[in-house]
PDB file of C-alpha atoms in Angstrom:
ATOM      1  CA  ARG A   1      -7.972  18.966  -6.231  1.00  0.00           C
ATOM      2  CA  ASN A   2      -7.753  18.995  -2.477  1.00  0.00           C
ATOM      3  CA  VAL A   3      -7.735  15.562  -0.922  1.00  0.00           C
ATOM      4  CA  LYS A   4      -9.281  15.066   2.508  1.00  0.00           C
ATOM      5  CA  LYS A   5      -7.350  13.261   5.212  1.00  0.00           C
ATOM      6  CA  TRP A   6      -8.302   9.632   5.644  1.00  0.00           C
ATOM      7  CA  THR A   7      -8.810   7.934   8.957  1.00  0.00           C
ATOM      8  CA  LEU A   8      -6.269   5.254   8.016  1.00  0.00           C
ATOM      9  CA  SER A   9      -3.348   7.130   9.572  1.00  0.00           C
ATOM     10  CA  THR A  10      -2.775   4.360  12.142  1.00  0.00           C
ATOM     11  CA  LEU A  11      -2.362   0.616  11.801  1.00  0.00           C
ATOM     12  CA  THR A  12      -5.846  -0.844  12.165  1.00  0.00           C
ATOM     13  CA  TYR A  13      -5.555  -4.481  11.078  1.00  0.00           C
ATOM     14  CA  GLY A  14      -1.945  -5.610  10.834  1.00  0.00           C
ATOM     15  CA  ASP A  15       1.382  -5.566  12.668  1.00  0.00           C
ATOM     16  CA  CYS A  16       3.280  -3.587  10.025  1.00  0.00           C
ATOM     17  CA  GLY A  17       2.296  -1.276   7.211  1.00  0.00           C
ATOM     18  CA  LEU A  18       3.498   0.854   4.315  1.00  0.00           C
ATOM     19  CA  LEU A  19       2.970   4.552   5.013  1.00  0.00           C
ATOM     20  CA  THR A  20       2.851   7.147   2.233  1.00  0.00           C
ATOM     21  CA  LEU A  21       4.619  10.435   2.902  1.00  0.00           C
ATOM     22  CA  GLN A  22       3.293  12.340  -0.113  1.00  0.00           C
ATOM     23  CA  PRO A  23      -0.026  12.517  -1.959  1.00  0.00           C
ATOM     24  CA  LEU A  24      -0.640   9.443  -4.086  1.00  0.00           C
ATOM     25  CA  ARG A  25      -2.537   8.908  -7.314  1.00  0.00           C
ATOM     26  CA  MET A  26      -2.704   5.390  -8.743  1.00  0.00           C
ATOM     27  CA  SER A  27      -4.807   3.739 -11.408  1.00  0.00           C
ATOM     28  CA  SER A  28      -6.688   0.496 -10.930  1.00  0.00           C
ATOM     29  CA  ARG A  29      -4.163  -1.260 -13.203  1.00  0.00           C
ATOM     30  CA  GLN A  30      -1.274  -0.319 -10.919  1.00  0.00           C
ATOM     31  CA  ILE A  31      -3.216  -1.529  -7.874  1.00  0.00           C
ATOM     32  CA  PHE A  32      -3.975  -4.818  -9.636  1.00  0.00           C
ATOM     33  CA  ARG A  33      -0.266  -5.357 -10.364  1.00  0.00           C
ATOM     34  CA  LEU A  34       0.540  -4.853  -6.696  1.00  0.00           C
ATOM     35  CA  LYS A  35      -2.150  -7.377  -5.737  1.00  0.00           C
ATOM     36  CA  VAL A  36      -0.699  -9.947  -8.146  1.00  0.00           C
ATOM     37  CA  PHE A  37       2.781  -9.429  -6.674  1.00  0.00           C
ATOM     38  CA  LEU A  38       1.517  -9.822  -3.112  1.00  0.00           C
ATOM     39  CA  LYS A  39      -0.481 -12.903  -4.043  1.00  0.00           C
ATOM     40  CA  LYS A  40       2.743 -14.523  -5.230  1.00  0.00           C
ATOM     41  CA  ALA A  41       4.698 -13.231  -2.246  1.00  0.00           C
ATOM     42  CA  VAL A  42       2.255 -14.524   0.374  1.00  0.00           C
ATOM     43  CA  LYS A  43       2.306 -18.165  -0.646  1.00  0.00           C
ATOM     44  CA  LYS A  44       0.489 -20.812   1.374  1.00  0.00           C
ATOM     45  CA  PRO A  45      -1.357 -18.426   3.728  1.00  0.00           C
ATOM     46  CA  GLU A  46      -3.101 -21.363   5.442  1.00  0.00           C
ATOM     47  CA  ILE A  47       0.288 -22.608   6.696  1.00  0.00           C
ATOM     48  CA  THR A  48       2.078 -19.321   7.394  1.00  0.00           C
ATOM     49  CA  LYS A  49      -1.051 -17.478   8.636  1.00  0.00           C
ATOM     50  CA  ARG A  50       0.065 -14.346   6.772  1.00  0.00           C
ATOM     51  CA  LEU A  51      -2.632 -11.789   6.181  1.00  0.00           C
ATOM     52  CA  VAL A  52      -2.626  -8.768   3.851  1.00  0.00           C
ATOM     53  CA  TRP A  53      -4.968  -5.768   3.881  1.00  0.00           C
ATOM     54  CA  PHE A  54      -5.330  -3.252   1.057  1.00  0.00           C
ATOM     55  CA  ASN A  55      -6.501   0.074   2.417  1.00  0.00           C
ATOM     56  CA  MET A  56      -7.185   1.531  -0.997  1.00  0.00           C
ATOM     57  CA  PHE A  57      -9.906   1.157  -3.564  1.00  0.00           C
ATOM     58  CA  PRO A  58     -10.230   3.126  -6.821  1.00  0.00           C
ATOM     59  CA  HIS A  59     -13.344   5.270  -6.282  1.00  0.00           C
ATOM     60  CA  MET A  60     -12.552   8.128  -8.625  1.00  0.00           C
ATOM     61  CA  PRO A  61     -13.653   7.800 -12.277  1.00  0.00           C
ATOM     62  CA  LEU A  62     -11.381   9.184 -14.986  1.00  0.00           C
ATOM     63  CA  THR A  63     -12.997  10.207 -18.274  1.00  0.00           C
ATOM     64  CA  LYS A  64     -11.350  10.891 -21.609  1.00  0.00           C
ATOM     65  CA  LYS A  65     -12.619  12.174 -24.932  1.00  0.00           C
ATOM     66  CA  PRO A  66     -11.778  10.275 -28.110  1.00  0.00           C
ATOM     67  CA  LYS A  67      -8.879  11.535 -30.199  1.00  0.00           C
ATOM     68  CA  GLY A  68      -9.933  14.050 -32.837  1.00  0.00           C
ATOM     69  CA  MET A  69     -13.110  15.159 -31.045  1.00  0.00           C
ATOM     70  CA  ARG A  70     -13.760  18.887 -30.855  1.00  0.00           C
ATOM     71  CA  MET A  71     -13.986  20.833 -27.611  1.00  0.00           C
ATOM     72  CA  GLY A  72     -17.263  21.043 -25.730  1.00  0.00           C
ATOM     73  CA  LYS A  73     -20.123  18.524 -25.692  1.00  0.00           C
ATOM     74  CA  GLY A  74     -19.595  17.481 -22.056  1.00  0.00           C
ATOM     75  CA  ALA A  75     -17.349  14.897 -20.471  1.00  0.00           C
ATOM     76  CA  GLY A  76     -15.984  11.982 -22.427  1.00  0.00           C
ATOM     77  CA  LYS A  77     -16.407   8.269 -21.895  1.00  0.00           C
ATOM     78  CA  LEU A  78     -15.225   6.496 -18.762  1.00  0.00           C
ATOM     79  CA  ASN A  79     -11.592   5.600 -19.332  1.00  0.00           C
ATOM     80  CA  ALA A  80     -10.319   4.247 -16.015  1.00  0.00           C
ATOM     81  CA  TRP A  81     -10.716   4.262 -12.240  1.00  0.00           C
ATOM     82  CA  GLN A  82      -8.124   5.715  -9.918  1.00  0.00           C
ATOM     83  CA  ILE A  83      -7.359   6.461  -6.293  1.00  0.00           C
ATOM     84  CA  GLN A  84      -6.162   9.765  -4.911  1.00  0.00           C
ATOM     85  CA  THR A  85      -5.017  10.094  -1.299  1.00  0.00           C
ATOM     86  CA  CYS A  86      -3.046  12.509   0.827  1.00  0.00           C
ATOM     87  CA  GLY A  87       0.192  11.710   2.624  1.00  0.00           C
ATOM     88  CA  GLY A  88       0.204   9.888   5.949  1.00  0.00           C
ATOM     89  CA  VAL A  89      -2.000   6.950   4.918  1.00  0.00           C
ATOM     90  CA  PHE A  90      -1.247   3.245   5.357  1.00  0.00           C
ATOM     91  CA  ILE A  91      -1.990   1.625   2.007  1.00  0.00           C
ATOM     92  CA  PHE A  92      -0.907  -1.951   2.857  1.00  0.00           C
ATOM     93  CA  GLU A  93      -0.870  -3.822   6.139  1.00  0.00           C
ATOM     94  CA  PHE A  94       0.568  -7.235   7.010  1.00  0.00           C
ATOM     95  CA  ARG A  95       0.060  -9.553   9.959  1.00  0.00           C
ATOM     96  CA  ASN A  96       2.155 -12.561  11.032  1.00  0.00           C
ATOM     97  CA  LEU A  97       5.139 -11.577   8.931  1.00  0.00           C
ATOM     98  CA  ARG A  98       8.764 -11.650  10.048  1.00  0.00           C
ATOM     99  CA  LEU A  99      10.667  -8.361  10.197  1.00  0.00           C
ATOM    100  CA  GLY A 100      13.113  -9.106   7.368  1.00  0.00           C
ATOM    101  CA  ARG A 101      10.409 -10.523   5.113  1.00  0.00           C
ATOM    102  CA  ALA A 102       8.192  -7.483   5.734  1.00  0.00           C
ATOM    103  CA  VAL A 103      10.980  -5.055   4.890  1.00  0.00           C
ATOM    104  CA  HIS A 104      11.746  -7.034   1.708  1.00  0.00           C
ATOM    105  CA  PHE A 105       8.100  -7.004   0.572  1.00  0.00           C
ATOM    106  CA  PHE A 106       7.643  -3.330   1.340  1.00  0.00           C
ATOM    107  CA  LYS A 107      10.860  -2.331  -0.442  1.00  0.00           C
ATOM    108  CA  THR A 108       9.723  -4.212  -3.531  1.00  0.00           C
ATOM    109  CA  ILE A 109       6.288  -2.599  -3.368  1.00  0.00           C
ATOM    110  CA  ALA A 110       7.795   0.859  -2.795  1.00  0.00           C
ATOM    111  CA  THR A 111       9.643   0.640  -6.111  1.00  0.00           C
ATOM    112  CA  LYS A 112       6.290   0.180  -7.868  1.00  0.00           C
ATOM    113  CA  ILE A 113       4.533   3.067  -6.076  1.00  0.00           C
ATOM    114  CA  PRO A 114       5.087   6.596  -7.461  1.00  0.00           C
ATOM    115  CA  THR A 115       5.586   8.305  -4.065  1.00  0.00           C
ATOM    116  CA  GLN A 116       7.856   8.218  -1.024  1.00  0.00           C
ATOM    117  CA  THR A 117       6.953   5.569   1.535  1.00  0.00           C
ATOM    118  CA  VAL A 118       8.102   4.350   4.954  1.00  0.00           C
ATOM    119  CA  VAL A 119       7.701   0.959   6.659  1.00  0.00           C
ATOM    120  CA  LYS A 120       6.134   1.253  10.131  1.00  0.00           C
ATOM    121  CA  PHE A 121       5.606  -1.396  12.791  1.00  0.00           C
ATOM    122  CA  ALA A 122       2.960  -1.498  15.519  1.00  0.00           C
ATOM    123  CA  SER A 123       5.217  -2.598  18.371  1.00  0.00           C
ATOM    124  CA  THR A 124       8.787  -3.343  19.286  1.00  0.00           C
ATOM    125  CA  LYS A 125      10.251  -6.620  18.104  1.00  0.00           C
ATOM    126  CA  MET A 126      13.261  -8.689  19.040  1.00  0.00           C
ATOM    127  CA  ILE A 127      15.923  -9.111  16.376  1.00  0.00           C
ATOM    128  CA  LYS A 128      18.572 -11.841  16.695  1.00  0.00           C
ATOM    129  CA  LEU A 129      21.856 -10.649  15.234  1.00  0.00           C
ATOM    130  CA  SER A 130      24.264 -13.299  14.013  1.00  0.00           C
ATOM    131  CA  GLY A 131      26.761 -14.213  16.731  1.00  0.00           C
ATOM    132  CA  ALA A 132      25.261 -11.841  19.302  1.00  0.00           C
ATOM    133  CA  LYS A 133      22.521 -11.668  21.874  1.00  0.00           C
ATOM    134  CA  ALA A 134      18.989 -10.715  20.944  1.00  0.00           C
ATOM    135  CA  VAL A 135      18.788  -6.951  20.658  1.00  0.00           C
ATOM    136  CA  ASN A 136      15.609  -5.032  21.352  1.00  0.00           C
ATOM    137  CA  VAL A 137      15.097  -2.653  18.443  1.00  0.00           C
ATOM    138  CA  ARG A 138      12.629   0.140  19.045  1.00  0.00           C
ATOM    139  CA  LEU A 139      10.379   0.456  16.026  1.00  0.00           C
ATOM    140  CA  THR A 140       8.042   3.334  16.718  1.00  0.00           C
ATOM    141  CA  THR A 141       4.622   3.819  15.284  1.00  0.00           C
ATOM    142  CA  PHE A 142       3.810   6.654  12.957  1.00  0.00           C
ATOM    143  CA  TRP A 143       3.991  10.186  14.401  1.00  0.00           C
TER     144      TRP A 143
END
């Protein structure tokens, strides 16, 4: 199936985001597991002011026929919901999150996502290296 390009190819809400490089297909169970992980990761949001946005919602129904049923007789029962997107879409966005913490969260999330991803930031940030001056690291936005 051809997947249309989404309009989520730029950061809309947060300071940093996880960008997919390939088409992605995930079930609602996989998305729920990611939400549970992020809920644990973003503890005490009223103190830290961390915000998370999910730019994906499972809209696509997946049907399946029962085992042992003969061919024909239409589509089967609703089995699950899934999402299908093209590459170049931000699926998660964070705000008010330090650079190292963001990279850690996104690396952990990327291991759970079945596609190649890249961490992108909205602007340049200052990084303090140990025993050195603050170095301006240029973190470019996507494309």
